[in-house]
Amino acid sequence: MAKCSDTVILNLWHPVGAIAEAAPGAVQETVLLEERLSFQVGVDGEPVVWRSRPDARGADQVPAADRLPARGAYGYVWTSLGSPPADLFPIPEYAEPDRRRLNAATFGVNVSAPRAIENFLDMGHFPYVHTDILGAEPHTEVKEYDVEISVDRDEILATRCRFFQPMASTASDGGADVDYVYRVPHPYCSVLYKSSPVDESRRDVIAIFLQPLDQEHVRAHLLLCVLDENSEDKVIKRFQQTIFGQDKPILENQFPKRLPLDPRAETPIRADKSAIAYRRWLSQKGVTYGVIPAAA
Amino acid sequence: MLEEARSRWHPIAAAHDLPFRHVFHGQLLGREFAVWRADDGYVNIWENRCLHRGVRLSIGINDGRELKCQYHGWRYSNRTAGCTYIPAHPADAPARTITNRTFPAVERYGLVWSSEEPLGEVPDVAGLAEGKLLALRGIAVNAPADQVVERLKAYRFQPNGAIDGDAAETLIEAAQDFAVALRSRDGAAETLGVFFVQPADSNRSVIRGVLDRDAEGSAHIAVLRHHNERLSRLRDEAERDMANAPAPAPIEPVYERVSAELAEMPELTAHGRKAALRVTVARKWQTADGIAGFELRPIKGILPTFQPGAHIDVHMPNGEIRQYSITNGPGETDSFVIGVKLERDSKGGSKCMHETVREGDVLAISEPRNNFPLRRDAIKTIFVAGGIGITPLLAMAQALNNQELTHELHYFAQGEEHLAFADRLRALGDALKPHLGFSPDETGAELRRVLTGYRNGMHLYICGPGPMLEAARKIAAEQGWPDSAVHFEYFKNTNKIDDSSSFEVALARSCVTLQVPAGKTILQVMRESGIDVPSSCEQGACGTCMATVIEGEPDHQDVYLNDAERKAGTKIMTCVSRAKSARLVLDI
């Protein structure tokens, strides 16, 4: 497989690792878009990223000209192999002081980044893949919801999403509809807002940031930014890891692994409105990496 | 060679690879298959992708009748591979044409054979009579098929009768591109082994050996072990050689595109009152007093996919057309079973079916149409059947029974001898609640009891004679059932149709305006103008000819719409209903 030549993707910011899991001063090795990268987070929390080379054992041995763009955001180190925009997409809730913010997991998944995004946007699989957690038969209906592509923000927004969840909150023992809002502000990143079980007026934020190793392999970084003062970190993480562990085997059994953008490659239903919008958006942007572009 | 291989039959599994309710992952020339045997014995070989989002169906669930995708629970029917249910939209019947790609399946010599584009039949193999053959375990080899065939020519084994010996002489009896037949002799013992090589991919093959006879008990195990050891050795040698050579590129299977109409999930396509299918009456029997059962089998090919609640039009020898519900359970796709009640005042429909039509006769039927779709997201479903109204509800109850969803089937009939399809009813177990010999008043009282305790999330389906159906709807409304939870199907429209009005109909999408005079229906006028609109009962009962009203006030004369739908005024049955306003604009 050729290295990435898709300039849309090359010019994006991409996550390469959780800051909390990088020991200060230690060099981490990773892969982004088929290139080997090294990064190091300084004691000041500032990351340095460079293309791996045998002569550099630490950031201080890498001349400034050879460093890649780098920044820390939402608990992760981000970099780019091209010319990234000045700003990363906003998640204002991340700054709210009473939220728990943590990297719930980083999972290797044998699938393209866009397939993983579609799975993140999808509610119809809750009763089948996350049985008795996010959904349960016979409550299988995906009710009508709204999707728009926001022009000024250049992101997909799905609102009025509702899905029946058994044990929806700790306060009641029955199931209820849970509200979701989904954003796709980046071809390989998505953010969801979900009714908080502890505060009716606010929403938990869960984001997925996909690090494309190549067209058909990703590392999925899961950010949690939730209202929960009681649970231990490991309990919160374990929940998300259970959910993602259920999605992983499904994602790895999807064919083709790259996301087909030809509308006739697969059969959409109304429940897939957000996925249809996502595929169109990728087509309009001219994304070719991790997808099978529609024949012109 | 591989190009030519596409038109040949190849073994893709052993029959023993398809145990009860398993889904086997097969591969041929780079294309993956989901292979599964339904409880009725039929072997399905399908493209290994759900049409929805490309998830492998080999990780799906075989419930004996249907294959369910793990990702979103889409159900695909035995034999037809048509999608019968999409759980995300429980109130909609899936478009009939969502059908997975199927490949032919033939069981022979203990193996399952298939082909991408077969020419001719599965090969006859001299020396392998059907009967006590022994299919060996398939041995997968990471090497091209032609190299595996070359190695098999030098394969040596002991005949079954001298499995512990070592003096056998093995001779090549025949060798072809994808098979080698070897005969082994040791003294008086002799075994013919035919070794087929399945080209799974450019660099992957499966050796499927078949011996001309089986052995009993421990000898059977010894024979299997003997070949397993020797073929495994052959594999190891072949793979060791291949390790030094560059592997050929894997074959990229070509996935067919879905049709343009499915890519947008539109309304069902329009079709007139056509009888595209020819079936024979495979069985006709008395299933209850006054009710004849008919089992209709296709003359050629397979029947289209149906969903519970669907009906077919039966075109009778006397020219009459009648609608009958399909009573089949899920996955029973080799025939359609219908029940026909002899009407006392029959105008020729049921009388013809009872008296004229015999086993072996050919009938023309329409494709199944579903205007009475079953939701499967109810916390509990109640079916109320009166008499022959059992037929669509029986199909529905069997579907819920198969999925273990909570339901009750209340079957009102004059007596035990009037209960139709006893074998199917029996399989429903405790969910079946017969109510026998009740007067109309007693029926009302019983319905009041049955319909108490409505809770949000419950659904009610009613089918039966008009007066009983009216009573049940009224009682349900009194007991707090909202219109949206009550679903019904009338046998016929007994309303007196008033066709005295005349008005104008504008068809928005067709860009034509038509005059509907007194004495003609909207449907007739549209047809006369060459606009093809689907229809079935043409008396306002079945819902097939329903159109969307964009503007104007409909004069409803049908029995398909419920009160809320009538009041909304957005739908119209074009076969009987008319306009109160001078003009109607329809979305046609």
PDB file of C-alpha atoms in Angstrom, chain A residues 114-286:
ATOM      1  CA  PRO A 114     -14.236   6.092   8.474  1.00  0.00           C
ATOM      2  CA  ARG A 115     -15.789   2.676   9.227  1.00  0.00           C
ATOM      3  CA  ALA A 116     -15.058   3.309  12.910  1.00  0.00           C
ATOM      4  CA  ILE A 117     -16.658   6.784  12.714  1.00  0.00           C
ATOM      5  CA  GLU A 118     -19.815   5.328  11.172  1.00  0.00           C
ATOM      6  CA  ASN A 119     -20.020   2.776  13.945  1.00  0.00           C
ATOM      7  CA  PHE A 120     -19.686   5.583  16.502  1.00  0.00           C
ATOM      8  CA  LEU A 121     -22.587   7.482  14.845  1.00  0.00           C
ATOM      9  CA  ASP A 122     -24.836   4.434  14.635  1.00  0.00           C
ATOM     10  CA  MET A 123     -27.655   3.769  17.123  1.00  0.00           C
ATOM     11  CA  GLY A 124     -29.341   0.853  15.339  1.00  0.00           C
ATOM     12  CA  HIS A 125     -26.750  -1.635  16.568  1.00  0.00           C
ATOM     13  CA  PHE A 126     -27.228  -0.893  20.276  1.00  0.00           C
ATOM     14  CA  PRO A 127     -29.676  -3.753  20.995  1.00  0.00           C
ATOM     15  CA  TYR A 128     -27.607  -6.255  19.006  1.00  0.00           C
ATOM     16  CA  VAL A 129     -24.008  -5.384  19.801  1.00  0.00           C
ATOM     17  CA  HIS A 130     -24.392  -3.670  23.209  1.00  0.00           C
ATOM     18  CA  THR A 131     -27.206  -5.910  24.388  1.00  0.00           C
ATOM     19  CA  ASP A 132     -28.704  -4.896  27.740  1.00  0.00           C
ATOM     20  CA  ILE A 133     -26.286  -1.967  28.073  1.00  0.00           C
ATOM     21  CA  LEU A 134     -27.047   0.647  25.424  1.00  0.00           C
ATOM     22  CA  GLY A 135     -30.105  -1.132  24.035  1.00  0.00           C
ATOM     23  CA  ALA A 136     -32.249  -4.235  24.336  1.00  0.00           C
ATOM     24  CA  GLU A 137     -34.674  -6.058  22.105  1.00  0.00           C
ATOM     25  CA  PRO A 138     -37.503  -5.519  21.352  1.00  0.00           C
ATOM     26  CA  HIS A 139     -36.788  -1.766  21.566  1.00  0.00           C
ATOM     27  CA  THR A 140     -35.047  -1.599  18.227  1.00  0.00           C
ATOM     28  CA  GLU A 141     -36.583   1.400  16.524  1.00  0.00           C
ATOM     29  CA  VAL A 142     -34.362   4.271  15.420  1.00  0.00           C
ATOM     30  CA  LYS A 143     -36.702   7.235  15.573  1.00  0.00           C
ATOM     31  CA  GLU A 144     -36.497  10.090  13.095  1.00  0.00           C
ATOM     32  CA  TYR A 145     -33.701  12.518  13.843  1.00  0.00           C
ATOM     33  CA  ASP A 146     -32.172  15.552  12.148  1.00  0.00           C
ATOM     34  CA  VAL A 147     -28.852  15.795  10.362  1.00  0.00           C
ATOM     35  CA  GLU A 148     -27.232  18.864   8.951  1.00  0.00           C
ATOM     36  CA  ILE A 149     -23.864  19.765   7.554  1.00  0.00           C
ATOM     37  CA  SER A 150     -22.989  23.039   9.194  1.00  0.00           C
ATOM     38  CA  VAL A 151     -21.327  25.151   6.539  1.00  0.00           C
ATOM     39  CA  ASP A 152     -19.588  27.715   8.739  1.00  0.00           C
ATOM     40  CA  ARG A 153     -18.302  25.100  11.178  1.00  0.00           C
ATOM     41  CA  ASP A 154     -17.670  22.511   8.418  1.00  0.00           C
ATOM     42  CA  GLU A 155     -18.975  19.681  10.551  1.00  0.00           C
ATOM     43  CA  ILE A 156     -21.823  17.192  10.585  1.00  0.00           C
ATOM     44  CA  LEU A 157     -24.391  17.608  13.316  1.00  0.00           C
ATOM     45  CA  ALA A 158     -27.056  15.000  14.169  1.00  0.00           C
ATOM     46  CA  THR A 159     -29.646  16.195  16.661  1.00  0.00           C
ATOM     47  CA  ARG A 160     -32.896  14.965  18.216  1.00  0.00           C
ATOM     48  CA  CYS A 161     -31.412  11.447  18.345  1.00  0.00           C
ATOM     49  CA  ARG A 162     -33.174   9.225  20.871  1.00  0.00           C
ATOM     50  CA  PHE A 163     -32.719   5.576  21.661  1.00  0.00           C
ATOM     51  CA  PHE A 164     -34.224   3.297  24.257  1.00  0.00           C
ATOM     52  CA  GLN A 165     -31.682   2.306  26.867  1.00  0.00           C
ATOM     53  CA  PRO A 166     -32.381  -0.290  29.555  1.00  0.00           C
ATOM     54  CA  MET A 167     -31.313   0.926  33.012  1.00  0.00           C
ATOM     55  CA  ALA A 168     -31.069   4.424  31.604  1.00  0.00           C
ATOM     56  CA  SER A 169     -30.135   5.971  34.903  1.00  0.00           C
ATOM     57  CA  THR A 170     -29.189   4.928  38.362  1.00  0.00           C
ATOM     58  CA  ALA A 171     -32.225   6.807  39.647  1.00  0.00           C
ATOM     59  CA  SER A 172     -34.796   4.540  37.994  1.00  0.00           C
ATOM     60  CA  ASP A 173     -34.659   0.820  37.397  1.00  0.00           C
ATOM     61  CA  GLY A 174     -36.649   0.887  34.161  1.00  0.00           C
ATOM     62  CA  GLY A 175     -35.531   1.736  30.668  1.00  0.00           C
ATOM     63  CA  ALA A 176     -36.085   5.072  28.980  1.00  0.00           C
ATOM     64  CA  ASP A 177     -35.217   6.982  25.841  1.00  0.00           C
ATOM     65  CA  VAL A 178     -31.811   8.603  26.075  1.00  0.00           C
ATOM     66  CA  ASP A 179     -30.984  11.705  24.030  1.00  0.00           C
ATOM     67  CA  TYR A 180     -27.886  11.913  21.906  1.00  0.00           C
ATOM     68  CA  VAL A 181     -26.260  14.602  19.808  1.00  0.00           C
ATOM     69  CA  TYR A 182     -23.467  13.642  17.447  1.00  0.00           C
ATOM     70  CA  ARG A 183     -20.851  15.866  15.855  1.00  0.00           C
ATOM     71  CA  VAL A 184     -18.314  14.940  13.209  1.00  0.00           C
ATOM     72  CA  PRO A 185     -15.944  17.927  13.174  1.00  0.00           C
ATOM     73  CA  HIS A 186     -12.986  16.080  11.552  1.00  0.00           C
ATOM     74  CA  PRO A 187     -12.983  13.223   9.005  1.00  0.00           C
ATOM     75  CA  TYR A 188     -11.536  10.850  11.600  1.00  0.00           C
ATOM     76  CA  CYS A 189     -12.958  12.275  14.856  1.00  0.00           C
ATOM     77  CA  SER A 190     -16.429  12.391  16.350  1.00  0.00           C
ATOM     78  CA  VAL A 191     -17.953  13.771  19.538  1.00  0.00           C
ATOM     79  CA  LEU A 192     -21.170  12.604  21.150  1.00  0.00           C
ATOM     80  CA  TYR A 193     -23.292  14.245  23.820  1.00  0.00           C
ATOM     81  CA  LYS A 194     -25.512  12.020  25.882  1.00  0.00           C
ATOM     82  CA  SER A 195     -28.062  12.722  28.646  1.00  0.00           C
ATOM     83  CA  SER A 196     -26.252  12.721  31.944  1.00  0.00           C
ATOM     84  CA  PRO A 197     -27.691  10.260  34.456  1.00  0.00           C
ATOM     85  CA  VAL A 198     -26.743  12.596  37.323  1.00  0.00           C
ATOM     86  CA  ASP A 199     -27.748  16.033  35.953  1.00  0.00           C
ATOM     87  CA  GLU A 200     -30.789  16.345  33.711  1.00  0.00           C
ATOM     88  CA  SER A 201     -29.759  19.723  32.392  1.00  0.00           C
ATOM     89  CA  ARG A 202     -26.305  18.681  31.165  1.00  0.00           C
ATOM     90  CA  ARG A 203     -24.763  16.083  28.942  1.00  0.00           C
ATOM     91  CA  ASP A 204     -21.826  13.739  29.157  1.00  0.00           C
ATOM     92  CA  VAL A 205     -19.299  14.094  26.357  1.00  0.00           C
ATOM     93  CA  ILE A 206     -17.598  11.104  24.771  1.00  0.00           C
ATOM     94  CA  ALA A 207     -15.264  11.561  21.836  1.00  0.00           C
ATOM     95  CA  ILE A 208     -13.462   9.169  19.557  1.00  0.00           C
ATOM     96  CA  PHE A 209     -10.207  10.276  17.941  1.00  0.00           C
ATOM     97  CA  LEU A 210      -8.884   7.849  15.350  1.00  0.00           C
ATOM     98  CA  GLN A 211      -5.195   7.631  14.632  1.00  0.00           C
ATOM     99  CA  PRO A 212      -4.851   6.134  11.134  1.00  0.00           C
ATOM    100  CA  LEU A 213      -1.882   3.758  11.108  1.00  0.00           C
ATOM    101  CA  ASP A 214      -2.678   3.013   7.481  1.00  0.00           C
ATOM    102  CA  GLN A 215      -5.823   2.817   5.370  1.00  0.00           C
ATOM    103  CA  GLU A 216      -7.135  -0.278   7.122  1.00  0.00           C
ATOM    104  CA  HIS A 217      -5.727  -0.050  10.647  1.00  0.00           C
ATOM    105  CA  VAL A 218      -6.376   2.517  13.347  1.00  0.00           C
ATOM    106  CA  ARG A 219      -5.718   3.213  16.971  1.00  0.00           C
ATOM    107  CA  ALA A 220      -8.947   4.460  18.503  1.00  0.00           C
ATOM    108  CA  HIS A 221      -8.518   6.942  21.360  1.00  0.00           C
ATOM    109  CA  LEU A 222     -11.598   7.376  23.538  1.00  0.00           C
ATOM    110  CA  LEU A 223     -11.951  10.616  25.471  1.00  0.00           C
ATOM    111  CA  LEU A 224     -14.416  10.829  28.346  1.00  0.00           C
ATOM    112  CA  CYS A 225     -15.514  14.145  29.704  1.00  0.00           C
ATOM    113  CA  VAL A 226     -18.307  13.209  32.088  1.00  0.00           C
ATOM    114  CA  LEU A 227     -20.210  14.335  35.152  1.00  0.00           C
ATOM    115  CA  ASP A 228     -19.482  11.711  37.755  1.00  0.00           C
ATOM    116  CA  GLU A 229     -18.018  12.498  41.137  1.00  0.00           C
ATOM    117  CA  ASN A 230     -18.299   9.064  42.634  1.00  0.00           C
ATOM    118  CA  SER A 231     -16.996   6.345  40.392  1.00  0.00           C
ATOM    119  CA  GLU A 232     -13.366   5.373  40.341  1.00  0.00           C
ATOM    120  CA  ASP A 233     -11.436   5.976  37.101  1.00  0.00           C
ATOM    121  CA  LYS A 234     -11.166   2.263  36.490  1.00  0.00           C
ATOM    122  CA  VAL A 235     -14.936   1.802  36.719  1.00  0.00           C
ATOM    123  CA  ILE A 236     -15.605   4.569  34.226  1.00  0.00           C
ATOM    124  CA  LYS A 237     -12.929   3.243  31.915  1.00  0.00           C
ATOM    125  CA  ARG A 238     -14.064  -0.336  32.186  1.00  0.00           C
ATOM    126  CA  PHE A 239     -17.552   0.613  31.041  1.00  0.00           C
ATOM    127  CA  GLN A 240     -16.268   2.294  27.890  1.00  0.00           C
ATOM    128  CA  GLN A 241     -13.806  -0.518  27.274  1.00  0.00           C
ATOM    129  CA  THR A 242     -16.638  -3.038  27.464  1.00  0.00           C
ATOM    130  CA  ILE A 243     -18.621  -1.060  24.902  1.00  0.00           C
ATOM    131  CA  PHE A 244     -15.699  -0.675  22.570  1.00  0.00           C
ATOM    132  CA  GLY A 245     -14.670  -4.292  23.034  1.00  0.00           C
ATOM    133  CA  GLN A 246     -18.102  -5.265  21.725  1.00  0.00           C
ATOM    134  CA  ASP A 247     -17.735  -3.068  18.637  1.00  0.00           C
ATOM    135  CA  LYS A 248     -14.241  -4.227  17.739  1.00  0.00           C
ATOM    136  CA  PRO A 249     -15.078  -7.725  16.398  1.00  0.00           C
ATOM    137  CA  ILE A 250     -17.942  -6.297  14.336  1.00  0.00           C
ATOM    138  CA  LEU A 251     -15.696  -3.615  12.833  1.00  0.00           C
ATOM    139  CA  GLU A 252     -13.022  -6.177  12.034  1.00  0.00           C
ATOM    140  CA  ASN A 253     -15.564  -8.279  10.148  1.00  0.00           C
ATOM    141  CA  GLN A 254     -16.715  -5.462   7.861  1.00  0.00           C
ATOM    142  CA  PHE A 255     -15.851  -5.748   4.184  1.00  0.00           C
ATOM    143  CA  PRO A 256     -14.440  -3.952   2.440  1.00  0.00           C
ATOM    144  CA  LYS A 257     -12.441  -2.467   5.304  1.00  0.00           C
ATOM    145  CA  ARG A 258     -12.240   0.924   3.628  1.00  0.00           C
ATOM    146  CA  LEU A 259     -15.507   2.845   3.577  1.00  0.00           C
ATOM    147  CA  PRO A 260     -17.207   2.697   0.159  1.00  0.00           C
ATOM    148  CA  LEU A 261     -18.434   6.142  -0.925  1.00  0.00           C
ATOM    149  CA  ASP A 262     -20.369   4.872  -3.937  1.00  0.00           C
ATOM    150  CA  PRO A 263     -24.004   5.216  -2.797  1.00  0.00           C
ATOM    151  CA  ARG A 264     -24.761   1.881  -4.430  1.00  0.00           C
ATOM    152  CA  ALA A 265     -22.078  -0.098  -2.616  1.00  0.00           C
ATOM    153  CA  GLU A 266     -24.325  -0.754   0.391  1.00  0.00           C
ATOM    154  CA  THR A 267     -27.989  -0.390   1.316  1.00  0.00           C
ATOM    155  CA  PRO A 268     -28.771   2.556   3.563  1.00  0.00           C
ATOM    156  CA  ILE A 269     -31.987   2.962   5.533  1.00  0.00           C
ATOM    157  CA  ARG A 270     -33.458   6.081   7.125  1.00  0.00           C
ATOM    158  CA  ALA A 271     -31.679   5.275  10.374  1.00  0.00           C
ATOM    159  CA  ASP A 272     -28.408   5.772   8.501  1.00  0.00           C
ATOM    160  CA  LYS A 273     -29.054   9.435   7.695  1.00  0.00           C
ATOM    161  CA  SER A 274     -26.004  10.600   9.591  1.00  0.00           C
ATOM    162  CA  ALA A 275     -23.812   8.000   7.870  1.00  0.00           C
ATOM    163  CA  ILE A 276     -25.151   9.061   4.481  1.00  0.00           C
ATOM    164  CA  ALA A 277     -24.334  12.675   5.299  1.00  0.00           C
ATOM    165  CA  TYR A 278     -20.865  11.623   6.482  1.00  0.00           C
ATOM    166  CA  ARG A 279     -20.141   9.715   3.268  1.00  0.00           C
ATOM    167  CA  ARG A 280     -21.280  12.683   1.171  1.00  0.00           C
ATOM    168  CA  TRP A 281     -19.194  15.062   3.242  1.00  0.00           C
ATOM    169  CA  LEU A 282     -16.082  12.911   2.750  1.00  0.00           C
ATOM    170  CA  SER A 283     -16.790  12.785  -0.993  1.00  0.00           C
ATOM    171  CA  GLN A 284     -17.217  16.553  -1.177  1.00  0.00           C
ATOM    172  CA  LYS A 285     -13.971  17.099   0.671  1.00  0.00           C
ATOM    173  CA  GLY A 286     -12.231  14.821  -1.790  1.00  0.00           C
TER     174      GLY A 286
END
